[in-house]
XYZ file of C-alpha atoms in Angstrom:
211
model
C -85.784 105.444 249.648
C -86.451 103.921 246.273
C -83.053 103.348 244.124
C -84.783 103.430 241.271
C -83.019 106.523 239.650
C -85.042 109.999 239.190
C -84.452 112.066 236.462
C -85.236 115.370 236.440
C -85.806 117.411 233.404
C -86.014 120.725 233.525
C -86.855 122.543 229.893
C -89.674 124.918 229.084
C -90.278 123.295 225.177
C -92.753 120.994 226.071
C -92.117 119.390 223.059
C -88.348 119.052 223.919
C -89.346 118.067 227.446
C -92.021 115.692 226.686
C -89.462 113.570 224.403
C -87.266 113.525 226.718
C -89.043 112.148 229.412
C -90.052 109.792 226.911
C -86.776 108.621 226.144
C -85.991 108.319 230.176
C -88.823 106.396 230.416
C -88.367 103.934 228.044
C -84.598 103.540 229.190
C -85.822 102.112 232.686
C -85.575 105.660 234.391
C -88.368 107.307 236.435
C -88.635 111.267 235.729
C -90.582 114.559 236.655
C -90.722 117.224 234.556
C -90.750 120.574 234.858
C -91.523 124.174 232.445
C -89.382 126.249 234.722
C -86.597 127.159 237.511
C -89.786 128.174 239.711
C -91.480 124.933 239.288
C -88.976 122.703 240.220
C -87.728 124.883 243.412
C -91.272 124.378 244.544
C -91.262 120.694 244.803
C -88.819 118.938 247.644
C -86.367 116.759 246.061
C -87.156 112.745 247.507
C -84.201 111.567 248.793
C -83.363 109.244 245.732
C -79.826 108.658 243.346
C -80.713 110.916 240.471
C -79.708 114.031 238.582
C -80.834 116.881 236.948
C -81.385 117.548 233.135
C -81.238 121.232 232.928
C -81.979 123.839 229.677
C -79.628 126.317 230.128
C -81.896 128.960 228.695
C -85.078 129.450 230.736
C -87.664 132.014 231.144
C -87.361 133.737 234.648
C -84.333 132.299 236.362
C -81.927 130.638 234.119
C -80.454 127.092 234.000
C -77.248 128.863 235.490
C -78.895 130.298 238.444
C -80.639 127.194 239.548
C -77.351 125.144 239.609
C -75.988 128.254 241.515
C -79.039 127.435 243.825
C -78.836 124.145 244.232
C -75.489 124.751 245.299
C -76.114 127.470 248.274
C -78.992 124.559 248.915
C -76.175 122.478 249.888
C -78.055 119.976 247.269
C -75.202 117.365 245.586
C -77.527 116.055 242.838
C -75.287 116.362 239.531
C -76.414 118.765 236.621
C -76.265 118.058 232.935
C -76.787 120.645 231.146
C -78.798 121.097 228.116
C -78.766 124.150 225.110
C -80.389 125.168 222.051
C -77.468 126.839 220.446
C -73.474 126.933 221.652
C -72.671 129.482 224.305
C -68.887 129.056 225.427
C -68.672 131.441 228.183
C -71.841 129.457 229.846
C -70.687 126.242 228.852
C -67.684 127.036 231.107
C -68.785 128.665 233.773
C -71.267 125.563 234.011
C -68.878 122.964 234.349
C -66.362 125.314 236.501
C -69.430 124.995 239.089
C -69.509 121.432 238.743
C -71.983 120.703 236.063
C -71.306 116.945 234.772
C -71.783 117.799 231.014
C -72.961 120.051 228.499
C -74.795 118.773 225.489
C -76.036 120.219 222.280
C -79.835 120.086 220.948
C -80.996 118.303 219.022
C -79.865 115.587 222.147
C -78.497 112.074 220.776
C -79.614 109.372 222.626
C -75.796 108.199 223.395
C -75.011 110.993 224.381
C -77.670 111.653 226.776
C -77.759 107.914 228.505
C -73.317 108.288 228.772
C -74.149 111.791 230.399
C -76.634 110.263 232.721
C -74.472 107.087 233.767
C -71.584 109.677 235.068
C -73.813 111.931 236.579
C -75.713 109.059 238.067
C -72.212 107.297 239.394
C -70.970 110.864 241.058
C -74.576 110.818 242.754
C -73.808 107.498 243.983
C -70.168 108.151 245.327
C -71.757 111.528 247.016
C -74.452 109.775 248.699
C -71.452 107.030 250.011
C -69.392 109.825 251.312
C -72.463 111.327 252.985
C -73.755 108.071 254.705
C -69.771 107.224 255.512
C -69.599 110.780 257.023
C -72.814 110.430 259.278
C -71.854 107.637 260.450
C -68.406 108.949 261.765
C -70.260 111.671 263.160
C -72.334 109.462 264.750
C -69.677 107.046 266.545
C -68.267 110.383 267.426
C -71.030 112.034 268.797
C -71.275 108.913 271.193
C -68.011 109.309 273.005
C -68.207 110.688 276.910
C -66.628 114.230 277.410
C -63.868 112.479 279.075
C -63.090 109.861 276.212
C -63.178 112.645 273.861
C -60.271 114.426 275.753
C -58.649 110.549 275.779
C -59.204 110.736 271.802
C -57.469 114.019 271.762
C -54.400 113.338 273.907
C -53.626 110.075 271.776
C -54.182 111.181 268.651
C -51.946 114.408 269.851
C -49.243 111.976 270.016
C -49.502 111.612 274.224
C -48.813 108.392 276.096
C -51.181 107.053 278.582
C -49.413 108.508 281.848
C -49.749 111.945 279.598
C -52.763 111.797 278.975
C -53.138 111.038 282.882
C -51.353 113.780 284.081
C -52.855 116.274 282.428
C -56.456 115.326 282.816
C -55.422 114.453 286.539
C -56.974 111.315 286.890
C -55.364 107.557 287.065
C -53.082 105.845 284.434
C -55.771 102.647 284.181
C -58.730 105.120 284.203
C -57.240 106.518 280.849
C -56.792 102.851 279.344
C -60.217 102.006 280.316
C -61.514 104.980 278.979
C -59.090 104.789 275.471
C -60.062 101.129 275.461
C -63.926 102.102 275.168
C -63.094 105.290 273.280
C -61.387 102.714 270.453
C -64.390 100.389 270.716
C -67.234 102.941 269.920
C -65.411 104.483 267.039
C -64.078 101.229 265.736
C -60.513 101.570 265.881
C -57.889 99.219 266.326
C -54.443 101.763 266.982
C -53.229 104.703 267.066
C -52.976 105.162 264.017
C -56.195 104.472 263.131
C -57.775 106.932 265.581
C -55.087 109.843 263.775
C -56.555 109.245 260.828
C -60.125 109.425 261.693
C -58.932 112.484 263.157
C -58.173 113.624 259.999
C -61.651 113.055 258.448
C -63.250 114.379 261.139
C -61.552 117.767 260.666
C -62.257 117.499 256.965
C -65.798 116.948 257.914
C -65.438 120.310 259.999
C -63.652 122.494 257.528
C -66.289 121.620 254.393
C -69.097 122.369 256.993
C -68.164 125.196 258.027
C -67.451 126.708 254.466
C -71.014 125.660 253.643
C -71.913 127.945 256.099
């Protein structure tokens, strides 16, 4: 994965587009550009920190309906939206769906390379919570049947001798398996495991709305 960021512009004036990437270019940024929704659906986003410069206006499917795309996509790279002439009602609905900005053309420069930085810094913290969240699925997904029902009698509050009794197995075979349990997800307590509880049902619960 390069970490050079990728810009993506998505316009169909050339002449708009091709300054544009200019302008990207010159500020250190790597870019692809692209006429319409169509083209850029066709080509698989790299797995890079960038965002998306989009026109709002677009033959075919609009600026609107790709973001709304994206979105089903389950695709987190941030949108900054781009228009010809002032449309409130889109403006809002754009950044109601999460769009990062929405500027005016004829684009100023500042504008454009402030709009970028904060749609380039959300891309980073969502690719952090991503890797953060594999990773706990990953220390969970390497627990034993049994030290997963250890994990959820403790973090239900249960002692050890609990936890024993209703499993029906021996006091010390619970703390050996809560002590490896605690090892492989990297918890030192209790309290600890509770709250990686609690981001592993988070995890869950945004999954399954995806869905």
């Amino acid at each position: 994965m390069s970490d050079v960021a990728l810009i993506h512009v998505v316009d169909d004036d050339e002449s708009q587009r091709v300054a544009l990437l200019r302008l990207l270019g010159a500020a250190g940024f790597e870019t692809r550009g692209y006429g319409s929704t169509g083209e850029f659906l066709l080509q698989p986003l790299p797995d890079q920190p960038g965002c998306l410069l989009l026109d709002m206006h677009l033959p075919g499917p609009s600026g609107l309906e790709l973001q709304a795309a994206l979105q089903r996509q389950g695709s987190g790279l941030p949108v900054v939206f781009l228009t010809g002439y002032g449309d409130v009602a889109s403006s809002v609905r754009a950044m109601k769906a999460g769009a990062v900005d929405f500027l005016s053309k004829p684009i100023e420069r500042d504008a454009l390379l402030d709009a970028i930085g904060r749609a380039l810094a959300r891309d980073r913290a969502l690719r952090a919570a991503g890797r953060e969240a594999a990773d706990l699925r990953s220390r969970f997904a390497a627990l034993t049947p049994r030290e997963r029902e250890v994990f959820e009698g403790v973090v239900a509050g249960k002692l050890n001798k609990q936890i024993a009794e209703g499993l029906g197995i021996a006091e010390r075979t619970v703390k050996l398996q809560r002590a490896q349990m605690m090892r492989k997800l990297g918890a030192g307590s209790a309290a600890e495991l509770g709250a990686l509880a609690e981001r592993l049902k988070g995890l869950s619960s945004h999954h399954s709305s995806e869905d």
